[in-house]
Amino acid sequence: SVRTALENVTAECDQKAHDLEGALQHLGAKTATCDRLDLKGRTVARGNCSLEAMITDQNKITQQYPHLELVKKDILEMMRNFTDLRSTVGRLYPTIGKYRDMLKMDGTIPVIFKGATYNIPVRLWLEHKHPCQPPICFVVPTQTMVVKAGRHIDSNGMVYLPYLKEWSHPNSDILGLIQVMQLQFGEECPVFARAASGAHGP
């Protein structure tokens, strides 16, 4: 069960309450993140949606993940290494077709850029067929940031990496993905600091 799996997580992860069971129970929250995508899969709108409109039965969300045990293992391994990322739920709206209620990872990852460490906010949506399909990844700038489009990120913050394109279970996982993002963002920072006079480098 989800509870049994979580009992095996380290005390550090338990103390930070970054657990999968909490995600499935929506952490007692009233709203969840909603992303709306265009035809190319790019985010065109972000906001919150009422959890009353989402699935609230734990069994229903777990049924959407046929490889749930592998999903839990992947998430928990990531949590042991990146404690600033948490598992939550949200609703992803494709331009064509029905929305999907999905597990996602939200938080920041530390990136060393030009000798300084920056916490880059990211969001990883886990496909229902995870880990057989790669996550959908975004850099999610705060109000003090603006996305810097580059070779591996578009103006909407969607991340494109060879690691995602070449994703292959069991050789690919969330931990490896985040480590690759750290390296790539360390070479080309994906955000600028927003200032009153405009956007400036980090």
PDB file of C-alpha atoms in Angstrom:
ATOM      1  CA  SER A   1       0.000   0.000   0.000  1.00  0.00           C
ATOM      2  CA  VAL A   2       0.972   3.642  -0.234  1.00  0.00           C
ATOM      3  CA  ARG A   3       1.233   3.859   3.569  1.00  0.00           C
ATOM      4  CA  THR A   4       3.500   0.835   3.791  1.00  0.00           C
ATOM      5  CA  ALA A   5       5.817   2.242   1.167  1.00  0.00           C
ATOM      6  CA  LEU A   6       6.014   5.575   2.962  1.00  0.00           C
ATOM      7  CA  GLU A   7       6.876   3.965   6.286  1.00  0.00           C
ATOM      8  CA  ASN A   8      10.148   2.920   4.703  1.00  0.00           C
ATOM      9  CA  VAL A   9      11.099   6.457   3.739  1.00  0.00           C
ATOM     10  CA  THR A  10      13.905   8.092   5.710  1.00  0.00           C
ATOM     11  CA  ALA A  11      13.057  10.196   8.765  1.00  0.00           C
ATOM     12  CA  GLU A  12      14.267  13.310   6.961  1.00  0.00           C
ATOM     13  CA  CYS A  13      11.705  12.888   4.207  1.00  0.00           C
ATOM     14  CA  ASP A  14       8.982  12.163   6.758  1.00  0.00           C
ATOM     15  CA  GLN A  15       9.776  15.332   8.699  1.00  0.00           C
ATOM     16  CA  LYS A  16       9.480  17.447   5.577  1.00  0.00           C
ATOM     17  CA  ALA A  17       6.141  15.820   4.736  1.00  0.00           C
ATOM     18  CA  HIS A  18       7.153  15.396   1.111  1.00  0.00           C
ATOM     19  CA  ASP A  19       5.367  12.081   0.798  1.00  0.00           C
ATOM     20  CA  LEU A  20       3.339  10.452  -1.909  1.00  0.00           C
ATOM     21  CA  GLU A  21       0.464   9.587   0.387  1.00  0.00           C
ATOM     22  CA  GLY A  22       0.043  13.264   1.216  1.00  0.00           C
ATOM     23  CA  ALA A  23      -0.060  14.028  -2.475  1.00  0.00           C
ATOM     24  CA  LEU A  24      -2.814  11.523  -3.110  1.00  0.00           C
ATOM     25  CA  GLN A  25      -4.817  13.025  -0.286  1.00  0.00           C
ATOM     26  CA  HIS A  26      -4.201  16.485  -1.785  1.00  0.00           C
ATOM     27  CA  LEU A  27      -2.429  17.603   1.400  1.00  0.00           C
ATOM     28  CA  GLY A  28      -5.754  18.924   2.664  1.00  0.00           C
ATOM     29  CA  ALA A  29      -5.572  21.763   0.162  1.00  0.00           C
ATOM     30  CA  LYS A  30      -8.554  23.478  -1.422  1.00  0.00           C
ATOM     31  CA  THR A  31      -7.006  24.175  -4.807  1.00  0.00           C
ATOM     32  CA  ALA A  32      -4.574  22.503  -7.167  1.00  0.00           C
ATOM     33  CA  THR A  33      -2.411  23.687 -10.024  1.00  0.00           C
ATOM     34  CA  CYS A  34      -3.892  23.653 -13.514  1.00  0.00           C
ATOM     35  CA  ASP A  35      -1.832  24.039 -16.681  1.00  0.00           C
ATOM     36  CA  ARG A  36      -3.441  24.561 -20.075  1.00  0.00           C
ATOM     37  CA  LEU A  37      -1.415  23.491 -23.103  1.00  0.00           C
ATOM     38  CA  ASP A  38      -1.538  24.526 -26.742  1.00  0.00           C
ATOM     39  CA  LEU A  39      -1.279  22.236 -29.774  1.00  0.00           C
ATOM     40  CA  LYS A  40       2.483  21.984 -29.356  1.00  0.00           C
ATOM     41  CA  GLY A  41       2.215  21.092 -25.695  1.00  0.00           C
ATOM     42  CA  ARG A  42       3.303  24.533 -24.508  1.00  0.00           C
ATOM     43  CA  THR A  43       1.751  26.172 -21.466  1.00  0.00           C
ATOM     44  CA  VAL A  44      -0.506  29.047 -22.487  1.00  0.00           C
ATOM     45  CA  ALA A  45      -2.291  29.545 -19.168  1.00  0.00           C
ATOM     46  CA  ARG A  46      -1.697  28.737 -15.518  1.00  0.00           C
ATOM     47  CA  GLY A  47      -3.953  28.950 -12.526  1.00  0.00           C
ATOM     48  CA  ASN A  48      -5.725  27.083  -9.784  1.00  0.00           C
ATOM     49  CA  CYS A  49      -8.761  24.847  -9.912  1.00  0.00           C
ATOM     50  CA  SER A  50     -11.032  23.615  -7.157  1.00  0.00           C
ATOM     51  CA  LEU A  51     -10.155  20.206  -5.844  1.00  0.00           C
ATOM     52  CA  GLU A  52     -13.865  19.563  -5.581  1.00  0.00           C
ATOM     53  CA  ALA A  53     -13.840  19.355  -9.371  1.00  0.00           C
ATOM     54  CA  MET A  54     -10.982  16.863  -9.296  1.00  0.00           C
ATOM     55  CA  ILE A  55     -10.836  13.242  -8.295  1.00  0.00           C
ATOM     56  CA  THR A  56     -10.743  12.921  -4.527  1.00  0.00           C
ATOM     57  CA  ASP A  57     -10.805   9.152  -4.215  1.00  0.00           C
ATOM     58  CA  GLN A  58      -7.284   7.809  -3.752  1.00  0.00           C
ATOM     59  CA  ASN A  59      -8.190   4.602  -5.552  1.00  0.00           C
ATOM     60  CA  LYS A  60      -9.237   6.517  -8.649  1.00  0.00           C
ATOM     61  CA  ILE A  61      -5.927   8.310  -9.050  1.00  0.00           C
ATOM     62  CA  THR A  62      -3.898   5.186  -8.351  1.00  0.00           C
ATOM     63  CA  GLN A  63      -5.883   3.315 -10.984  1.00  0.00           C
ATOM     64  CA  GLN A  64      -4.647   5.808 -13.558  1.00  0.00           C
ATOM     65  CA  TYR A  65      -1.065   4.731 -12.872  1.00  0.00           C
ATOM     66  CA  PRO A  66      -0.708   1.060 -13.858  1.00  0.00           C
ATOM     67  CA  HIS A  67       2.920   1.098 -12.688  1.00  0.00           C
ATOM     68  CA  LEU A  68       2.200   2.775  -9.356  1.00  0.00           C
ATOM     69  CA  GLU A  69       4.855   0.869  -7.398  1.00  0.00           C
ATOM     70  CA  LEU A  70       7.504   2.025  -9.861  1.00  0.00           C
ATOM     71  CA  VAL A  71       6.122   5.571  -9.698  1.00  0.00           C
ATOM     72  CA  LYS A  72       6.399   5.559  -5.896  1.00  0.00           C
ATOM     73  CA  LYS A  73       9.933   4.189  -6.049  1.00  0.00           C
ATOM     74  CA  ASP A  74      10.941   6.861  -8.548  1.00  0.00           C
ATOM     75  CA  ILE A  75       9.438   9.690  -6.487  1.00  0.00           C
ATOM     76  CA  LEU A  76      10.865   8.512  -3.181  1.00  0.00           C
ATOM     77  CA  GLU A  77      14.360   8.104  -4.603  1.00  0.00           C
ATOM     78  CA  MET A  78      14.179  11.666  -5.929  1.00  0.00           C
ATOM     79  CA  MET A  79      12.914  12.958  -2.557  1.00  0.00           C
ATOM     80  CA  ARG A  80      15.928  11.514  -0.756  1.00  0.00           C
ATOM     81  CA  ASN A  81      18.181  13.688  -2.898  1.00  0.00           C
ATOM     82  CA  PHE A  82      16.071  16.799  -3.536  1.00  0.00           C
ATOM     83  CA  THR A  83      14.074  17.704  -0.437  1.00  0.00           C
ATOM     84  CA  ASP A  84      12.809  21.011  -1.886  1.00  0.00           C
ATOM     85  CA  LEU A  85      10.638  19.155  -4.391  1.00  0.00           C
ATOM     86  CA  ARG A  86       7.257  17.860  -3.255  1.00  0.00           C
ATOM     87  CA  SER A  87       4.698  15.562  -4.810  1.00  0.00           C
ATOM     88  CA  THR A  88       1.240  17.014  -5.346  1.00  0.00           C
ATOM     89  CA  VAL A  89      -1.649  16.626  -7.747  1.00  0.00           C
ATOM     90  CA  GLY A  90      -2.877  18.901 -10.495  1.00  0.00           C
ATOM     91  CA  ARG A  91      -4.933  19.066 -13.632  1.00  0.00           C
ATOM     92  CA  LEU A  92      -3.331  19.240 -17.071  1.00  0.00           C
ATOM     93  CA  TYR A  93      -5.507  20.561 -19.890  1.00  0.00           C
ATOM     94  CA  PRO A  94      -4.504  19.533 -23.414  1.00  0.00           C
ATOM     95  CA  THR A  95      -5.823  21.651 -26.281  1.00  0.00           C
ATOM     96  CA  ILE A  96      -7.500  18.594 -27.765  1.00  0.00           C
ATOM     97  CA  GLY A  97      -9.017  15.879 -25.612  1.00  0.00           C
ATOM     98  CA  LYS A  98     -10.018  15.554 -21.991  1.00  0.00           C
ATOM     99  CA  TYR A  99      -8.061  17.026 -19.102  1.00  0.00           C
ATOM    100  CA  ARG A 100      -5.937  14.698 -17.011  1.00  0.00           C
ATOM    101  CA  ASP A 101      -5.611  14.665 -13.227  1.00  0.00           C
ATOM    102  CA  MET A 102      -1.977  13.798 -12.638  1.00  0.00           C
ATOM    103  CA  LEU A 103       0.758  13.537 -10.073  1.00  0.00           C
ATOM    104  CA  LYS A 104       3.375  16.237 -10.352  1.00  0.00           C
ATOM    105  CA  MET A 105       6.541  17.418  -8.674  1.00  0.00           C
ATOM    106  CA  ASP A 106       6.762  21.076  -7.663  1.00  0.00           C
ATOM    107  CA  GLY A 107       9.610  22.982  -6.062  1.00  0.00           C
ATOM    108  CA  THR A 108      13.112  24.222  -6.710  1.00  0.00           C
ATOM    109  CA  ILE A 109      16.378  22.635  -7.743  1.00  0.00           C
ATOM    110  CA  PRO A 110      19.773  24.162  -6.891  1.00  0.00           C
ATOM    111  CA  VAL A 111      21.779  25.205  -9.928  1.00  0.00           C
ATOM    112  CA  ILE A 112      25.331  26.546  -9.961  1.00  0.00           C
ATOM    113  CA  PHE A 113      25.608  29.286 -12.594  1.00  0.00           C
ATOM    114  CA  LYS A 114      28.810  31.304 -12.968  1.00  0.00           C
ATOM    115  CA  GLY A 115      29.962  30.297  -9.499  1.00  0.00           C
ATOM    116  CA  ALA A 116      26.734  31.223  -7.668  1.00  0.00           C
ATOM    117  CA  THR A 117      23.912  28.908  -6.600  1.00  0.00           C
ATOM    118  CA  TYR A 118      20.352  29.691  -7.693  1.00  0.00           C
ATOM    119  CA  ASN A 119      17.148  27.858  -6.805  1.00  0.00           C
ATOM    120  CA  ILE A 120      15.308  27.289 -10.079  1.00  0.00           C
ATOM    121  CA  PRO A 121      11.546  26.626  -9.738  1.00  0.00           C
ATOM    122  CA  VAL A 122      10.380  23.650 -11.776  1.00  0.00           C
ATOM    123  CA  ARG A 123       7.305  21.502 -12.317  1.00  0.00           C
ATOM    124  CA  LEU A 124       7.336  17.906 -13.545  1.00  0.00           C
ATOM    125  CA  TRP A 125       4.048  16.309 -14.607  1.00  0.00           C
ATOM    126  CA  LEU A 126       4.117  12.514 -14.385  1.00  0.00           C
ATOM    127  CA  GLU A 127       2.369  10.801 -17.263  1.00  0.00           C
ATOM    128  CA  HIS A 128      -0.081   8.040 -16.368  1.00  0.00           C
ATOM    129  CA  LYS A 129       2.263   5.534 -18.008  1.00  0.00           C
ATOM    130  CA  HIS A 130       5.230   6.703 -15.950  1.00  0.00           C
ATOM    131  CA  PRO A 131       7.993   5.532 -15.793  1.00  0.00           C
ATOM    132  CA  CYS A 132       7.549   4.179 -19.309  1.00  0.00           C
ATOM    133  CA  GLN A 133       6.914   7.725 -20.588  1.00  0.00           C
ATOM    134  CA  PRO A 134       8.979  10.810 -19.738  1.00  0.00           C
ATOM    135  CA  PRO A 135       7.582  13.561 -17.527  1.00  0.00           C
ATOM    136  CA  ILE A 136       6.350  16.853 -18.995  1.00  0.00           C
ATOM    137  CA  CYS A 137       8.740  19.440 -17.587  1.00  0.00           C
ATOM    138  CA  PHE A 138       8.528  23.178 -17.060  1.00  0.00           C
ATOM    139  CA  VAL A 139      10.511  25.958 -15.486  1.00  0.00           C
ATOM    140  CA  VAL A 140       7.887  27.906 -13.529  1.00  0.00           C
ATOM    141  CA  PRO A 141       9.171  31.445 -12.878  1.00  0.00           C
ATOM    142  CA  THR A 142       8.072  33.337  -9.795  1.00  0.00           C
ATOM    143  CA  GLN A 143       6.777  36.903 -10.003  1.00  0.00           C
ATOM    144  CA  THR A 144      10.350  38.131  -9.656  1.00  0.00           C
ATOM    145  CA  MET A 145      11.590  36.063 -12.593  1.00  0.00           C
ATOM    146  CA  VAL A 146      11.130  35.828 -16.324  1.00  0.00           C
ATOM    147  CA  VAL A 147      11.885  32.819 -18.534  1.00  0.00           C
ATOM    148  CA  LYS A 148      14.928  33.025 -20.764  1.00  0.00           C
ATOM    149  CA  ALA A 149      14.241  30.932 -23.866  1.00  0.00           C
ATOM    150  CA  GLY A 150      17.205  28.912 -25.086  1.00  0.00           C
ATOM    151  CA  ARG A 151      18.296  25.711 -26.764  1.00  0.00           C
ATOM    152  CA  HIS A 152      16.410  23.496 -24.328  1.00  0.00           C
ATOM    153  CA  ILE A 153      13.603  25.714 -23.052  1.00  0.00           C
ATOM    154  CA  ASP A 154      10.931  27.736 -24.851  1.00  0.00           C
ATOM    155  CA  SER A 155       9.408  31.084 -23.910  1.00  0.00           C
ATOM    156  CA  ASN A 156       6.631  29.304 -21.993  1.00  0.00           C
ATOM    157  CA  GLY A 157       9.130  27.504 -19.787  1.00  0.00           C
ATOM    158  CA  MET A 158       8.677  24.053 -21.319  1.00  0.00           C
ATOM    159  CA  VAL A 159      11.871  22.038 -21.090  1.00  0.00           C
ATOM    160  CA  TYR A 160      13.244  20.050 -24.034  1.00  0.00           C
ATOM    161  CA  LEU A 161      16.236  17.846 -23.304  1.00  0.00           C
ATOM    162  CA  PRO A 162      17.850  14.896 -25.095  1.00  0.00           C
ATOM    163  CA  TYR A 163      17.338  12.994 -21.826  1.00  0.00           C
ATOM    164  CA  LEU A 164      13.583  13.379 -22.227  1.00  0.00           C
ATOM    165  CA  LYS A 165      13.622  12.543 -25.925  1.00  0.00           C
ATOM    166  CA  GLU A 166      15.712   9.447 -25.290  1.00  0.00           C
ATOM    167  CA  TRP A 167      13.820   8.446 -22.139  1.00  0.00           C
ATOM    168  CA  SER A 168      13.923   4.680 -21.635  1.00  0.00           C
ATOM    169  CA  HIS A 169      12.872   2.826 -18.502  1.00  0.00           C
ATOM    170  CA  PRO A 170      14.651   1.525 -16.420  1.00  0.00           C
ATOM    171  CA  ASN A 171      17.681   3.548 -17.478  1.00  0.00           C
ATOM    172  CA  SER A 172      15.836   6.856 -17.073  1.00  0.00           C
ATOM    173  CA  ASP A 173      14.266   8.195 -13.894  1.00  0.00           C
ATOM    174  CA  ILE A 174      13.231  11.451 -12.209  1.00  0.00           C
ATOM    175  CA  LEU A 175      16.473  11.711 -10.233  1.00  0.00           C
ATOM    176  CA  GLY A 176      18.572  11.398 -13.368  1.00  0.00           C
ATOM    177  CA  LEU A 177      16.366  13.927 -15.145  1.00  0.00           C
ATOM    178  CA  ILE A 178      16.797  16.529 -12.417  1.00  0.00           C
ATOM    179  CA  GLN A 179      20.547  16.001 -12.381  1.00  0.00           C
ATOM    180  CA  VAL A 180      20.651  16.586 -16.138  1.00  0.00           C
ATOM    181  CA  MET A 181      18.524  19.719 -15.703  1.00  0.00           C
ATOM    182  CA  GLN A 182      20.999  20.977 -13.114  1.00  0.00           C
ATOM    183  CA  LEU A 183      23.889  20.536 -15.518  1.00  0.00           C
ATOM    184  CA  GLN A 184      22.057  22.107 -18.453  1.00  0.00           C
ATOM    185  CA  PHE A 185      20.746  25.063 -16.441  1.00  0.00           C
ATOM    186  CA  GLY A 186      24.251  25.552 -15.072  1.00  0.00           C
ATOM    187  CA  GLU A 187      25.432  26.153 -18.624  1.00  0.00           C
ATOM    188  CA  GLU A 188      22.442  28.205 -19.726  1.00  0.00           C
ATOM    189  CA  CYS A 189      20.362  29.706 -16.924  1.00  0.00           C
ATOM    190  CA  PRO A 190      16.640  29.416 -17.789  1.00  0.00           C
ATOM    191  CA  VAL A 191      15.455  32.517 -15.905  1.00  0.00           C
ATOM    192  CA  PHE A 192      16.305  36.184 -15.482  1.00  0.00           C
ATOM    193  CA  ALA A 193      15.664  38.306 -12.431  1.00  0.00           C
ATOM    194  CA  ARG A 194      12.890  40.794 -13.107  1.00  0.00           C
ATOM    195  CA  ALA A 195      13.682  44.388 -12.178  1.00  0.00           C
ATOM    196  CA  ALA A 196      11.699  47.621 -12.414  1.00  0.00           C
ATOM    197  CA  SER A 197      13.630  48.628 -15.501  1.00  0.00           C
ATOM    198  CA  GLY A 198      13.285  45.219 -17.180  1.00  0.00           C
ATOM    199  CA  ALA A 199      14.726  41.760 -17.099  1.00  0.00           C
ATOM    200  CA  HIS A 200      18.362  41.292 -16.134  1.00  0.00           C
ATOM    201  CA  GLY A 201      20.664  38.341 -15.786  1.00  0.00           C
ATOM    202  CA  PRO A 202      20.758  36.321 -12.559  1.00  0.00           C
TER     203      PRO A 202
END
